[in-house]
Tab-separated table of C-alpha atoms in Angstrom:
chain	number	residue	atom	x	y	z
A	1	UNK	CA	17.562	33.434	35.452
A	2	UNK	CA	15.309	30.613	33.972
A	3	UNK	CA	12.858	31.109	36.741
A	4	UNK	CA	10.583	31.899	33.930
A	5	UNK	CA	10.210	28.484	32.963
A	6	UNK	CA	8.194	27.571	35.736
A	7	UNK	CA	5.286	29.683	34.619
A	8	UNK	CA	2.107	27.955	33.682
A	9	UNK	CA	2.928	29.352	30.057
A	10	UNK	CA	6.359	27.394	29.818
A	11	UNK	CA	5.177	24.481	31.867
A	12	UNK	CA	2.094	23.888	28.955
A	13	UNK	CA	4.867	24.257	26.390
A	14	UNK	CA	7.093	22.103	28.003
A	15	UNK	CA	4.514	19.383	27.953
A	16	UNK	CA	3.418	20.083	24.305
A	17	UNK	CA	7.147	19.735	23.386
A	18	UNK	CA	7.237	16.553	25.530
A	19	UNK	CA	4.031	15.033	23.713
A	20	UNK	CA	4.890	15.908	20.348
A	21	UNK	CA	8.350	14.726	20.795
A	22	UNK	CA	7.285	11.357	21.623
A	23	UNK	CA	4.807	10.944	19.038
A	24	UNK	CA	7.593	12.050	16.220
A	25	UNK	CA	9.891	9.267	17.785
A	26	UNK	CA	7.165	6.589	17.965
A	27	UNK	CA	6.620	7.150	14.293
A	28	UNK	CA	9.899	7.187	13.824
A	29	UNK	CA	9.639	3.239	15.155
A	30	UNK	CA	6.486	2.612	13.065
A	31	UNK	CA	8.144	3.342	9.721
A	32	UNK	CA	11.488	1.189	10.664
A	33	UNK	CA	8.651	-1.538	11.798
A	34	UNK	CA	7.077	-1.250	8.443
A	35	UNK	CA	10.684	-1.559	6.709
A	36	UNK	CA	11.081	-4.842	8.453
A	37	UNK	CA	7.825	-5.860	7.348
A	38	UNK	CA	8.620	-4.842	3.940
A	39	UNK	CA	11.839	-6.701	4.019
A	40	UNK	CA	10.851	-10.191	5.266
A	41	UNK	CA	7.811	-9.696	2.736
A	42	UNK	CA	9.935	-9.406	0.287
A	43	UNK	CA	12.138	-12.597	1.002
A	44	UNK	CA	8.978	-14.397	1.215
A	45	UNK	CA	7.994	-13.376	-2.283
A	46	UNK	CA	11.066	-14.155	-4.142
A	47	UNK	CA	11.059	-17.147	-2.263
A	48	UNK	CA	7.506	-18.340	-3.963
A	49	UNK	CA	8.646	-16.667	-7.423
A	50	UNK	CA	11.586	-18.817	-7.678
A	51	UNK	CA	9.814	-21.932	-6.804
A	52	UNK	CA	8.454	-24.808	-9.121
A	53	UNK	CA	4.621	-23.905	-9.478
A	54	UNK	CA	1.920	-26.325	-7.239
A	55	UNK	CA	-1.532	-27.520	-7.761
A	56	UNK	CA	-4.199	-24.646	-7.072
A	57	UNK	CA	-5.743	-26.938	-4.814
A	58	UNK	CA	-2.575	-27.771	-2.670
A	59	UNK	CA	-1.826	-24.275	-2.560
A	60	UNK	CA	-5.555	-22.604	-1.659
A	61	UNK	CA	-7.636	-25.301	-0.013
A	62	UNK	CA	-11.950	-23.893	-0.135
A	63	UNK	CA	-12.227	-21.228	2.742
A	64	UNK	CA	-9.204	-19.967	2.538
A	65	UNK	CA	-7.951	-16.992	2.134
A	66	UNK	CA	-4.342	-15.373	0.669
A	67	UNK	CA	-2.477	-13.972	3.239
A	68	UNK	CA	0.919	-12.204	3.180
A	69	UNK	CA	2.363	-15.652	3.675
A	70	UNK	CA	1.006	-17.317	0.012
A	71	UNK	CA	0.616	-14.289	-1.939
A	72	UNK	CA	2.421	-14.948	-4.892
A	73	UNK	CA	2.714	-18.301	-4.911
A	74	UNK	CA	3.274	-19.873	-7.940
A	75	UNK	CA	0.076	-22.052	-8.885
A	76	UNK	CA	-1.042	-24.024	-11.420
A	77	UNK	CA	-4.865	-25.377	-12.391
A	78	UNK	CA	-6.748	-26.729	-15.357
A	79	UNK	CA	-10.452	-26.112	-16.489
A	80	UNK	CA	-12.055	-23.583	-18.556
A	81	UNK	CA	-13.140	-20.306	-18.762
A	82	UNK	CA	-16.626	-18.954	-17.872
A	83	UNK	CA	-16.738	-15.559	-20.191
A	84	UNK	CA	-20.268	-15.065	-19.354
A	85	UNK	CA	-19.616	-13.237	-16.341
A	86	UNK	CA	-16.318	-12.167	-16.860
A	87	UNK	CA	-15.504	-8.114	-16.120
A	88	UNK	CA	-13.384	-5.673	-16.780
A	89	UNK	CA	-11.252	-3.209	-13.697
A	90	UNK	CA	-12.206	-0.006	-15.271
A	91	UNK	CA	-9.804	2.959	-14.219
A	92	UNK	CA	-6.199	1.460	-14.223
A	93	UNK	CA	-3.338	2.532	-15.446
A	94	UNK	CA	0.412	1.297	-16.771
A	95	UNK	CA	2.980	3.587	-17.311
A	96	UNK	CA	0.621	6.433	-16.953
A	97	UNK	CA	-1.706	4.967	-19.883
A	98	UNK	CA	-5.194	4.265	-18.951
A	99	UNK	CA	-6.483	1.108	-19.494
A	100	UNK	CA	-8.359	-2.156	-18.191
A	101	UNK	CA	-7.844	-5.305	-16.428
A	102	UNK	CA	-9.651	-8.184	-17.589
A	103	UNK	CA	-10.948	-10.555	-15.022
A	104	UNK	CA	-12.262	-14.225	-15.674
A	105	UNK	CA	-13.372	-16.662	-13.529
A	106	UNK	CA	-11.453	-19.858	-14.134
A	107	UNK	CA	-13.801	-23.042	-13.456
A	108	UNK	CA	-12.386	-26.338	-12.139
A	109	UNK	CA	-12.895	-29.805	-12.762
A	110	UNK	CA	-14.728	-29.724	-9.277
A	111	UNK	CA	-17.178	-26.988	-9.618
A	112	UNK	CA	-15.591	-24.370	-7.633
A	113	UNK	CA	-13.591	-21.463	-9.337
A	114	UNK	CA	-10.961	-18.845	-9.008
A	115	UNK	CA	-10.821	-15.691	-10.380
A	116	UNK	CA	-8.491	-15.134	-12.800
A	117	UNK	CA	-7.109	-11.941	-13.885
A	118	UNK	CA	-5.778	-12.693	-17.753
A	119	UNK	CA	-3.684	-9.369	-17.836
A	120	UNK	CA	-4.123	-5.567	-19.113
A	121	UNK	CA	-5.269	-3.716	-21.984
A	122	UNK	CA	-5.076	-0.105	-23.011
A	123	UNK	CA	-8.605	1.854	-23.434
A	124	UNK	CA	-10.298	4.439	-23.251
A	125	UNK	CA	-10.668	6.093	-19.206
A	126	UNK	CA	-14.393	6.192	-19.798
A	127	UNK	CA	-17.288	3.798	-17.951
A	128	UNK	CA	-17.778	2.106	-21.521
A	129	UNK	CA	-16.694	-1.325	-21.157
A	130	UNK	CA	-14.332	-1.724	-23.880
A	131	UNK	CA	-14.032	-5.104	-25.655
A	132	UNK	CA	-11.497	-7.131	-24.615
A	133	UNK	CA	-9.249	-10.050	-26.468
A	134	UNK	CA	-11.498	-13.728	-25.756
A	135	UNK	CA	-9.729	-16.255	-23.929
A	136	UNK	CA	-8.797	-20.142	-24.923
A	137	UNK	CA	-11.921	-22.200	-25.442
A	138	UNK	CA	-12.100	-25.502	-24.396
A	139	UNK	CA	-9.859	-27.216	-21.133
A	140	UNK	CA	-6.895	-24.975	-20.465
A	141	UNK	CA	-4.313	-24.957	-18.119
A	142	UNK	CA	-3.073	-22.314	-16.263
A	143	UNK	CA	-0.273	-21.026	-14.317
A	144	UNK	CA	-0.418	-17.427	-12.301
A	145	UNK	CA	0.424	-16.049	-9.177
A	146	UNK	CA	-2.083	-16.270	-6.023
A	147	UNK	CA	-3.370	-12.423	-5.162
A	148	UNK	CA	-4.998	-11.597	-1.930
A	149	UNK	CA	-8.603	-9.917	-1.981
A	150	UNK	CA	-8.982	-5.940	-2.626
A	151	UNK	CA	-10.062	-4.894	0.400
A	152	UNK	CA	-12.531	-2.277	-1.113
A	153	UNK	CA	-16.285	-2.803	-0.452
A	154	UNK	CA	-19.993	-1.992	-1.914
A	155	UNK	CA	-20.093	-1.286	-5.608
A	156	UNK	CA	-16.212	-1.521	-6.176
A	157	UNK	CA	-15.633	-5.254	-5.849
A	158	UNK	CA	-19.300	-5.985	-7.005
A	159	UNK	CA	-19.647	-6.202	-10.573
A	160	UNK	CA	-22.038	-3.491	-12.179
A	161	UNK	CA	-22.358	-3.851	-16.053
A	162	UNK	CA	-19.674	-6.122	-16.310
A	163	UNK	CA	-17.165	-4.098	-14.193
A	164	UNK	CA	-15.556	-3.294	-11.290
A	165	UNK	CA	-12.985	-1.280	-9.747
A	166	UNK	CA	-11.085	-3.815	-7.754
A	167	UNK	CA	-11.112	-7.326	-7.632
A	168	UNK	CA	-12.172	-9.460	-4.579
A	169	UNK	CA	-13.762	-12.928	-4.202
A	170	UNK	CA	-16.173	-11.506	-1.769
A	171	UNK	CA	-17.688	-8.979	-3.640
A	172	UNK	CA	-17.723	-11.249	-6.978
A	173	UNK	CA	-19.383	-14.310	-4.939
A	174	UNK	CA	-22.537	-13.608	-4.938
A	175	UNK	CA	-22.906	-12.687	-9.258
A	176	UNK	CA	-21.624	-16.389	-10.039
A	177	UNK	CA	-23.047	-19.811	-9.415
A	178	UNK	CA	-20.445	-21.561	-8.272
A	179	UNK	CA	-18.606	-21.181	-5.097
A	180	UNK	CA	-14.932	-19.302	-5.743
A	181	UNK	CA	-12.125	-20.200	-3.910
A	182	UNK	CA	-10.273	-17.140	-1.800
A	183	UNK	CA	-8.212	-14.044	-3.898
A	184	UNK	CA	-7.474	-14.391	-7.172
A	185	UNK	CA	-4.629	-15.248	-9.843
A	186	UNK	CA	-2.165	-13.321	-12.152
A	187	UNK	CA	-2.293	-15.405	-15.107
A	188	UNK	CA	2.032	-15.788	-16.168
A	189	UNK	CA	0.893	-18.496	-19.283
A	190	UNK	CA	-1.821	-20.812	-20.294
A	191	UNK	CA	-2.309	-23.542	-23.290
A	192	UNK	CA	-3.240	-23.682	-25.507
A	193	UNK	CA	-2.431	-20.184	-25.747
A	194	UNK	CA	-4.849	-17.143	-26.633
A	195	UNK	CA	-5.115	-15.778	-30.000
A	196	UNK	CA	-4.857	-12.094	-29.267
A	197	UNK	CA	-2.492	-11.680	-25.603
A	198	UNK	CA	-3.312	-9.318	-22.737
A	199	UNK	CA	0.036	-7.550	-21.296
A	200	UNK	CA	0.646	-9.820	-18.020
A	201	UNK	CA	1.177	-8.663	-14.771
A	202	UNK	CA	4.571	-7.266	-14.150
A	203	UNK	CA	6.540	-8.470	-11.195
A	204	UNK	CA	6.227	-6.881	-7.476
A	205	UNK	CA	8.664	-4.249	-6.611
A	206	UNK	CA	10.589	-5.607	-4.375
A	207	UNK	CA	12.853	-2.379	-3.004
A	208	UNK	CA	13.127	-1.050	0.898
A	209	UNK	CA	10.583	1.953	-0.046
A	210	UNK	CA	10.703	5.605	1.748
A	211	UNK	CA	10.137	3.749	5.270
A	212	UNK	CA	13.916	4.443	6.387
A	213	UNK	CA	13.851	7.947	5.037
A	214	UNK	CA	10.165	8.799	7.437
A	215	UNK	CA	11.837	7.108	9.765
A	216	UNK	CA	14.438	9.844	9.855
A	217	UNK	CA	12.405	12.960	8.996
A	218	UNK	CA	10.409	11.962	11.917
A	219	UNK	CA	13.275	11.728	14.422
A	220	UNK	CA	14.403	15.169	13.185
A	221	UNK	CA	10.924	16.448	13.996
A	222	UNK	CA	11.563	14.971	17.838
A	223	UNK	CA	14.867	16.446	17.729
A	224	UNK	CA	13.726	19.444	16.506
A	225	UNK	CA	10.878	20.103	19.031
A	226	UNK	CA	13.526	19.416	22.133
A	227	UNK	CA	15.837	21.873	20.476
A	228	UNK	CA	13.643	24.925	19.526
A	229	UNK	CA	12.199	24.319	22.972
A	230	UNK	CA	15.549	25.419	24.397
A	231	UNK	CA	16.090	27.821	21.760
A	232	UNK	CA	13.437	29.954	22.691
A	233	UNK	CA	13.866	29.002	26.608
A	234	UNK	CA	17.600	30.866	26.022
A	235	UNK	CA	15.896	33.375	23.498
A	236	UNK	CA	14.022	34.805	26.450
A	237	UNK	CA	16.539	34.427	29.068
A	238	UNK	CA	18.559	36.647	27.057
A	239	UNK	CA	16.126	38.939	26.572
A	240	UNK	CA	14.968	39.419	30.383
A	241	UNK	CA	18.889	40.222	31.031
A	242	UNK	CA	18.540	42.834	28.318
A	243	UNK	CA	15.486	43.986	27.542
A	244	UNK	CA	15.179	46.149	24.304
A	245	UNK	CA	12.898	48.560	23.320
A	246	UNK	CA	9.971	47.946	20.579
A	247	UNK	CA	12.499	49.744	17.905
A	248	UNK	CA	15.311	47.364	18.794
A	249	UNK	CA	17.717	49.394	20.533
A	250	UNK	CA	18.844	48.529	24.130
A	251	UNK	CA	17.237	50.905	26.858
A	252	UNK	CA	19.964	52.684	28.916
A	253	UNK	CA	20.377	51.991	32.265
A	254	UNK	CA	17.775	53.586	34.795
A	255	UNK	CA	15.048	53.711	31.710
């Protein structure tokens, strides 16, 4: 009866059904990987939110970089402000209002800074830079959380008219001269304190995400393939046992 199946036509579906099957359930595993991931991540980052803040320089020693390990890290530093070459991130958004971050670089008492990005303002979407709120003159000292690198290249991280579109160290290193230490900073406070505040930084999300719920639409695509495999397998069984005219009706017997 299922004779049919051995047909080069049901053998290549067979083996599409096989293939696709597996891939479904292997991304299946990828998103409840990524959950994990997600999950210790997120220990590790209430873990540095709840602690006492450090020294910049204990925390982020020169060549460095911020890894999934020390982002967020509470650090603090002192030194000042280099507004010459600070920039604004044109194109963001909070809440669905458009707006800028405004990114300083912070300079320390030995020559090498970090960048520092003070918080957000609402503006216009437009390439216009928009002026921004000056911060603290003088010595200040900072606390913030440590920020790995954007991982955008060319013209986004580089700053072009006194903006860019995502912040790295990388792409700013070469419009400053001083040498910056790896990723940046969410400023959380500083004194003395501005006259005119940018809105900080608000804390990570720290939720599971949609990873478990992939997870399962992708096992129901694996199940799914196996299962209309044999639907159709039994579809045409049935139909070799009683075949039916092209108007639907069942041809009598000697037809």
């Amino acid at each position: 009866m299922y004779r049919f199946l051995l047909s080069a036509r049901w053998i290549g579906f067979a083996v599409f059904v096989i293939v696709l099957a597996a891939v479904c359930t292997r991304l299946g595993f990828w998103q409840f990987h990524r959950l994990e991931h997600r999950l210790d991540q997120n220990k590790v980052i209430t873990a540095h939110l709840n602690a006492a803040p450090v020294d910049l320089t204990t925390a982020l020693k020169p060549g460095e970089k911020v890894d999934d390990t020390s982002e967020f890290t509470r650090v603090r530093a002192t030194g000042t402000y280099d507004v010459e070459h600070q920039v604004t991130v044109k194109f963001t958004t909070r809440d669905g209002a458009p707006g800028v971050d405004v990114v300083t670089p912070f300079v320390l008492a030995s020559g090498q800074a970090v960048l520092v990005d003070r918080g957000w303002q609402e503006s216009d979407n437009t390439v216009t830079r928009p002026d921004v709120p000056a911060p603290p003159p003088g010595e200040v000292t900072i606390t913030g959380w440590l920020r790995q690198d954007n991982g955008a290249g060319g013209d986004a991280v580089r700053p072009i008219k006194g903006q860019i579109r995502a912040i790295s160290s990388v792409g700013f290193a070469k419009s400053v001269p001083y040498d910056l230490l790896g990723g940046y900073l969410n400023l959380r406070s500083e004194q003395p304190p501005p006259a005119e505040k940018l809105a900080a930084e608000p804390e990570p999300e720290r939720g599971q995400g949609p990873h478990f719920f992939y997870a399962l639409q992708w096992w129901f695509f694996a199940l799914l393939a196996v299962v209309g495999y044999f639907w159709f397998a039994r579809s045409e069984a049935k139909e070799r046992r009683n075949p039916t005219r092209i108007d639907g009706f069942a041809r009598p017997e000697g037809a």
